[in-house]
mmCIF file of C-alpha atoms in Angstrom:
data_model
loop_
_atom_site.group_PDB
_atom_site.id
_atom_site.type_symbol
_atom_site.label_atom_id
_atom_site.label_comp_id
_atom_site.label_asym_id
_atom_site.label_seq_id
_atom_site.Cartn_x
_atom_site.Cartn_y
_atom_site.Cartn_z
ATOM 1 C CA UNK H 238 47.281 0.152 -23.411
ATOM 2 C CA UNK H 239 50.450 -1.270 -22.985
ATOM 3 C CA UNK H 240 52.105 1.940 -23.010
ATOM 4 C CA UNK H 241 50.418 2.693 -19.695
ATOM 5 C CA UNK H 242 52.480 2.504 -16.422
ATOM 6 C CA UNK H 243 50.263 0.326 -14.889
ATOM 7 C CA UNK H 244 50.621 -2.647 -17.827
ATOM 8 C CA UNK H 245 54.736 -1.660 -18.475
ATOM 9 C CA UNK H 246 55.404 -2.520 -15.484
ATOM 10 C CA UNK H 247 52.908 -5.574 -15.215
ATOM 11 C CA UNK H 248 54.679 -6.972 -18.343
ATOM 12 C CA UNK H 249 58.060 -6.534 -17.003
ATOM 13 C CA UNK H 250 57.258 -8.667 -14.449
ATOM 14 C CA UNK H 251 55.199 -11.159 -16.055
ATOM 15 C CA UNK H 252 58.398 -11.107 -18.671
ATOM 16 C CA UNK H 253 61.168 -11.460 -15.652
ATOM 17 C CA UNK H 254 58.897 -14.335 -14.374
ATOM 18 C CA UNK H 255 59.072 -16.319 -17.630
ATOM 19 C CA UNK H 256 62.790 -16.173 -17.919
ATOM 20 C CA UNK H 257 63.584 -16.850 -14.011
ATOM 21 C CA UNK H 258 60.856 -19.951 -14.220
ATOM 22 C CA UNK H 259 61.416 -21.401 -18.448
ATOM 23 C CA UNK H 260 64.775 -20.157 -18.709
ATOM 24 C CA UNK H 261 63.417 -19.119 -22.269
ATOM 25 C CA UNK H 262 62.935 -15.712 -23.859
ATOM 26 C CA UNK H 263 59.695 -14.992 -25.931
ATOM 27 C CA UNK H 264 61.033 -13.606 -28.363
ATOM 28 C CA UNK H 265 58.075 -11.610 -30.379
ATOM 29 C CA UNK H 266 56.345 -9.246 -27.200
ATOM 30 C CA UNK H 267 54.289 -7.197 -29.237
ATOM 31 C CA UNK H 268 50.338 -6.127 -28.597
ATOM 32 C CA UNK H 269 48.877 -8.776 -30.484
ATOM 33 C CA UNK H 270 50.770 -11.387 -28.376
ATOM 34 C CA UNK H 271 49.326 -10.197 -24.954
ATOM 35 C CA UNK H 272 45.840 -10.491 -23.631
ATOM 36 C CA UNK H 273 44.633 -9.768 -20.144
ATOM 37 C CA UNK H 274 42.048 -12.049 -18.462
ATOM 38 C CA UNK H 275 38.827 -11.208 -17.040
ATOM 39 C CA UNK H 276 40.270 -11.154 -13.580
ATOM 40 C CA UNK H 277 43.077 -9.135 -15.002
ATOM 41 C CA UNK H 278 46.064 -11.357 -15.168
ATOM 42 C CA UNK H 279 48.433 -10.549 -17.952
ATOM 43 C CA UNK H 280 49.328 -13.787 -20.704
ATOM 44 C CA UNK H 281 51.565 -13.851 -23.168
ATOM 45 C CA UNK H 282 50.746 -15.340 -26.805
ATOM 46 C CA UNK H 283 52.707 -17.192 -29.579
ATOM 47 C CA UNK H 284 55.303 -19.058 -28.318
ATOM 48 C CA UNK H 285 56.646 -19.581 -31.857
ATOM 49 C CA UNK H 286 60.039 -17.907 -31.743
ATOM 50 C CA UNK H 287 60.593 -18.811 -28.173
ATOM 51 C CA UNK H 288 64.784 -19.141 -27.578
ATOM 52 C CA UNK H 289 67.161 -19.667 -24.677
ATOM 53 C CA UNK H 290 67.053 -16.699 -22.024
ATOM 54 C CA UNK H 291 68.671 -13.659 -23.078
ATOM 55 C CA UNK H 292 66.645 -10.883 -21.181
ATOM 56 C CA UNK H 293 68.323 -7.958 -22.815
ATOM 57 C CA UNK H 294 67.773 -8.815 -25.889
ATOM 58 C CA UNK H 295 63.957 -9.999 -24.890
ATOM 59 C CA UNK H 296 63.414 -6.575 -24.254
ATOM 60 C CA UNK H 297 64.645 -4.291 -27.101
ATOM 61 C CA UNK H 298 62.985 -6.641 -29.349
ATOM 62 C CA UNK H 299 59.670 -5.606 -27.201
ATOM 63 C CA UNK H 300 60.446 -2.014 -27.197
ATOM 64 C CA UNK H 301 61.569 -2.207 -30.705
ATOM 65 C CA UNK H 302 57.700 -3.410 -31.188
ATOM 66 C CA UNK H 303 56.617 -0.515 -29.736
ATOM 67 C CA UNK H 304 56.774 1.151 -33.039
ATOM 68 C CA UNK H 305 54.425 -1.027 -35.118
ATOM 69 C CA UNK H 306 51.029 -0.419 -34.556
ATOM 70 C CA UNK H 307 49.679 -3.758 -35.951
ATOM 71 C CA UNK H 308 46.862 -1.946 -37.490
ATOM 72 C CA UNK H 309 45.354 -0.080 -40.631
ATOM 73 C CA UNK H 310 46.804 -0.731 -44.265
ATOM 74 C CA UNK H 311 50.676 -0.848 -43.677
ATOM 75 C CA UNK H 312 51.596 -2.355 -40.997
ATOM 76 C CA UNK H 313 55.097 -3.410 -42.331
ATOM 77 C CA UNK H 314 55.669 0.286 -41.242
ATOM 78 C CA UNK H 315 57.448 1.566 -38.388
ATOM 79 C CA UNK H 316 56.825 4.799 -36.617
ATOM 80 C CA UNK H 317 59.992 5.983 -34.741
ATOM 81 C CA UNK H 318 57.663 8.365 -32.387
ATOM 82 C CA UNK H 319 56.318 5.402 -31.063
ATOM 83 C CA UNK H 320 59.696 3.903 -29.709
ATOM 84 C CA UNK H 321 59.537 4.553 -25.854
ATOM 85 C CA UNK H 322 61.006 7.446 -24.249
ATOM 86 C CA UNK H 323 63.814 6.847 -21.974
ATOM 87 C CA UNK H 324 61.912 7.422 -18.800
ATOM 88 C CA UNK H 325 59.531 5.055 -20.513
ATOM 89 C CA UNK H 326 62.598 2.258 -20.633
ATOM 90 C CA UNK H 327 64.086 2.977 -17.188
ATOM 91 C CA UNK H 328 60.664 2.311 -15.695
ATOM 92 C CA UNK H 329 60.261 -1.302 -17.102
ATOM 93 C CA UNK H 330 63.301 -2.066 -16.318
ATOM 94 C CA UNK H 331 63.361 -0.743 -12.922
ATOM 95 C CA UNK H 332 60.123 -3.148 -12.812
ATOM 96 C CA UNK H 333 62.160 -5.823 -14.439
ATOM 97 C CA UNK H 334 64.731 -6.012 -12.226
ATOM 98 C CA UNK H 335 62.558 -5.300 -9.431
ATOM 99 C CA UNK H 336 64.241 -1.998 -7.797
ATOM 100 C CA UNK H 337 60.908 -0.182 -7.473
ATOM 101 C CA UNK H 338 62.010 0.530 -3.633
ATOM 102 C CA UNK H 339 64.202 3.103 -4.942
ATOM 103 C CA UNK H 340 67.746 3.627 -5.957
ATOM 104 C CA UNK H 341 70.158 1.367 -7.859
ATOM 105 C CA UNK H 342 70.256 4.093 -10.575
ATOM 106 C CA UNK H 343 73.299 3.097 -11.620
ATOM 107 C CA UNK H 344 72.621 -0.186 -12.239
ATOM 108 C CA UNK H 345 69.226 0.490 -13.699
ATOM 109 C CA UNK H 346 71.004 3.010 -16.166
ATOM 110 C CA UNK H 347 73.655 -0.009 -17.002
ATOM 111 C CA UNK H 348 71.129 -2.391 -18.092
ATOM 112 C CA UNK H 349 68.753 0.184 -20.059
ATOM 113 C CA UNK H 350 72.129 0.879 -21.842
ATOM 114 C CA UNK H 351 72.679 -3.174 -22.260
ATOM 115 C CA UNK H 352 69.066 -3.400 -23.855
ATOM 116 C CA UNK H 353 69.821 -0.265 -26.310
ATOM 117 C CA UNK H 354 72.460 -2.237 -27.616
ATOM 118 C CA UNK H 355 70.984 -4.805 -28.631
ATOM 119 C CA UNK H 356 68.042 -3.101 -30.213
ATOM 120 C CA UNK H 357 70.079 -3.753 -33.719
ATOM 121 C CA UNK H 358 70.470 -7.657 -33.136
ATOM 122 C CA UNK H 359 66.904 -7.436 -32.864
ATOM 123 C CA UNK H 360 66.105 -5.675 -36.463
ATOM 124 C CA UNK H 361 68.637 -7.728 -37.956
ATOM 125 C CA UNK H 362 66.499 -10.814 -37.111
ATOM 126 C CA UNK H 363 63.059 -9.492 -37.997
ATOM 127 C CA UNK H 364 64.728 -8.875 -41.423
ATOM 128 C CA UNK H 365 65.923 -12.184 -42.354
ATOM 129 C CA UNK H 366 62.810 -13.562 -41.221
ATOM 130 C CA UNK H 367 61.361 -11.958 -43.849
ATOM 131 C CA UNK H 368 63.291 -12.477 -45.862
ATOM 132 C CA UNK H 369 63.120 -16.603 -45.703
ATOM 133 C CA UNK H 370 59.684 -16.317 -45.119
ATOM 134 C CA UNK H 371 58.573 -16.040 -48.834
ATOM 135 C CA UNK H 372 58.469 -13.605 -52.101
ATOM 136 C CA UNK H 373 55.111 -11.790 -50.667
ATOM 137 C CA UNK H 374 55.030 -8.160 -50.927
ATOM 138 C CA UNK H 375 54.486 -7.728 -47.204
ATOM 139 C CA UNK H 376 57.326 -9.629 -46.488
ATOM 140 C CA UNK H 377 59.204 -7.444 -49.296
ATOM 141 C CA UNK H 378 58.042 -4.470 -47.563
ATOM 142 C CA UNK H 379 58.541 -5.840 -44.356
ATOM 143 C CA UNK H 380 62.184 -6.106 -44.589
ATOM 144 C CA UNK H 381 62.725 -2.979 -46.639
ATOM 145 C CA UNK H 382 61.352 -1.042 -44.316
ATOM 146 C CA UNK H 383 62.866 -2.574 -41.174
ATOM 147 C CA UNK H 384 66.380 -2.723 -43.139
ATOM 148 C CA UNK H 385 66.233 1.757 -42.822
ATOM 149 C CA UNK H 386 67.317 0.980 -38.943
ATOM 150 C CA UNK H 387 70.394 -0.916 -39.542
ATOM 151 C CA UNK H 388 72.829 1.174 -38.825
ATOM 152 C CA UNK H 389 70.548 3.368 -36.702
ATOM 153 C CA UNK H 390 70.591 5.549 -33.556
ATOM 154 C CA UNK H 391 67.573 7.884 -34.872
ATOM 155 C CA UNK H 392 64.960 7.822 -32.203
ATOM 156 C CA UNK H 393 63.041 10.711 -31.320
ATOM 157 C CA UNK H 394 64.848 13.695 -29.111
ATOM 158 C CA UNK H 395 64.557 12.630 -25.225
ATOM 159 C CA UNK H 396 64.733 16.824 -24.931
ATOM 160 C CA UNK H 397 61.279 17.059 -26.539
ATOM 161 C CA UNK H 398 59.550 14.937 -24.726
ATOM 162 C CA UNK H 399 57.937 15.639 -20.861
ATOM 163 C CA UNK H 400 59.290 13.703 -17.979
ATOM 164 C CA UNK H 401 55.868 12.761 -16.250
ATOM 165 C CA UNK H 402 53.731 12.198 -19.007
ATOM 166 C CA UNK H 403 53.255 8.610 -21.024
ATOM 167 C CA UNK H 404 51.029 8.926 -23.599
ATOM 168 C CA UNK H 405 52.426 9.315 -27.515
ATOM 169 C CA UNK H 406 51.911 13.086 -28.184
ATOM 170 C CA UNK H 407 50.345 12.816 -32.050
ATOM 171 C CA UNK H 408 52.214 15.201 -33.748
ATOM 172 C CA UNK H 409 54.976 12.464 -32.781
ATOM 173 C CA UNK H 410 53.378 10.144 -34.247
ATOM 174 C CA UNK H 411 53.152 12.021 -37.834
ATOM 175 C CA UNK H 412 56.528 12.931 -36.893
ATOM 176 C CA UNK H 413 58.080 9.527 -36.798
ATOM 177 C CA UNK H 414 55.623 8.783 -40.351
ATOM 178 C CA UNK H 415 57.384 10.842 -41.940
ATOM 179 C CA UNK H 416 60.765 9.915 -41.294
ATOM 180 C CA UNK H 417 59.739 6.672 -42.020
ATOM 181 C CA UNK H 418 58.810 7.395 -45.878
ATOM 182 C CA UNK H 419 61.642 10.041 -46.116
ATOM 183 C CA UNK H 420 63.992 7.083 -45.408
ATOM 184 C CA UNK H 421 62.145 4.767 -47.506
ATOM 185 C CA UNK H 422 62.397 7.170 -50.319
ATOM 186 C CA UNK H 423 66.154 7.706 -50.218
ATOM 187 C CA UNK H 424 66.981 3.630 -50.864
ATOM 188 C CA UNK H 425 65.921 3.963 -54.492
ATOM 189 C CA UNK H 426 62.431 2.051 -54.442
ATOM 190 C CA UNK H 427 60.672 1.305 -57.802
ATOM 191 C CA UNK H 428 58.559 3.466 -59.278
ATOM 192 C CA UNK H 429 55.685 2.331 -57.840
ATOM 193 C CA UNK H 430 56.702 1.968 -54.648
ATOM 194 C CA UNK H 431 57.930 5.738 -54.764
ATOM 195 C CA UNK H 432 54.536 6.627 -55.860
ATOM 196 C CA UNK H 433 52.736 4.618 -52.907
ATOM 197 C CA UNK H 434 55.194 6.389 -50.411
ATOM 198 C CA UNK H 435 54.537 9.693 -52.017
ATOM 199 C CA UNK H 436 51.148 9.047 -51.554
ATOM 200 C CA UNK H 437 51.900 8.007 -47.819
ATOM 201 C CA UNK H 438 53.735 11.815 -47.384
ATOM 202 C CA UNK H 439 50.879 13.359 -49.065
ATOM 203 C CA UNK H 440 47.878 12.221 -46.937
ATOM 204 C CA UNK H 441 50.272 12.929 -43.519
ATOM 205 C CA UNK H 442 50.712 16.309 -44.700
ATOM 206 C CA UNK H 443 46.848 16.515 -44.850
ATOM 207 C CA UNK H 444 46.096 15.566 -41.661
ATOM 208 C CA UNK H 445 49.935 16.737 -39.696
#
């Protein structure tokens, strides 16, 4: 579980290692792109959209990953409860950077606050790529649904969330759902794709 502190902070460094050696970023950190060996060395998959080092951009785009599951039948959907928590963020990057010794708050805070702000670069991309990538409907969907977060600061309430504990609470989860379809709804979607979202609302509601 990459959510884990044990693999955060093993992908931090593993990530930190790549750009110090290549000088390249990956690009595309998600779940599917990482596999851990017998022995239990971490690798990273699908060099594909490899680029020239830019670390703090490298690393929204991997927490902004955080909130696609890569499973079931929509994956083209994002679930803001899944974005990590800000303790969750200060940790890899206090991992990244290699300051597990203690201190350097400051400067940890300064680059967390460097990575949030480029979390929007990030979407932006992932949206034209679908975009040029061809007239299917998960690519449609895709890049509708990715488009809600640009302009967007809407991540889940660091207030509601406890300190020392790193696993997604579920009623998060169903939290960040259904802000998902509510925003989905409100940019005027077909018919059909109203009624599929409906749908969407109506099992959560079920099961919330």
């Amino acid at each position: 579980d990459m959510r884990s502190p044990e693999c955060m902070a093993n992908i931090a460094a593993k990530l930190r290692s790549m750009h110090d050696r290549t000088g390249l970023n990956h690009n595309d950190l998600h779940r599917n792109n990482m596999i851990v060996r017998t022995g239990g060395e971490l690798e990273f998959l699908d060099f594909e959209y490899t680029g020239p080092a830019d670390p703090t951009y490298d690393i929204a785009n991997h927490f902004n990953e955080w909130m696609y599951p890569y499973n079931g039948e929509n994956p083209h959907l994002f679930q803001l409860g899944l974005y990590p928590r800000l303790s969750q963020r200060r940790d890899f990057v206090t991992h990244y950077l290699g300051f597990t010794g203690g201190g350097k708050g400051a400067v940890i805070d300064d680059f967390v606050e460097q990575v949030e702000g480029r979390r929007l670069d990030s979407h932006r991309f992932w949206v034209n790529w679908a975009e040029r990538s061809g007239p299917s409907e998960f690519n449609k969907l895709y890049a509708k649904a990715r488009r809600t977060l640009i302009p967007s600061d809407h991540f889940p309430d660091e207030s509601s969330h406890q300190k020392d504990e790193w696993c997604k609470p579920t009623d998060e989860v169903f939290q960040g759902m259904a802000r998902t379809f509510s925003k989905m709804l409100q940019e005027a979607p077909t018919a059909a794709e109203s009624e599929g979202l409906r749908h969407y609302q109506r099992e959560l509601n079920g099961i919330s």
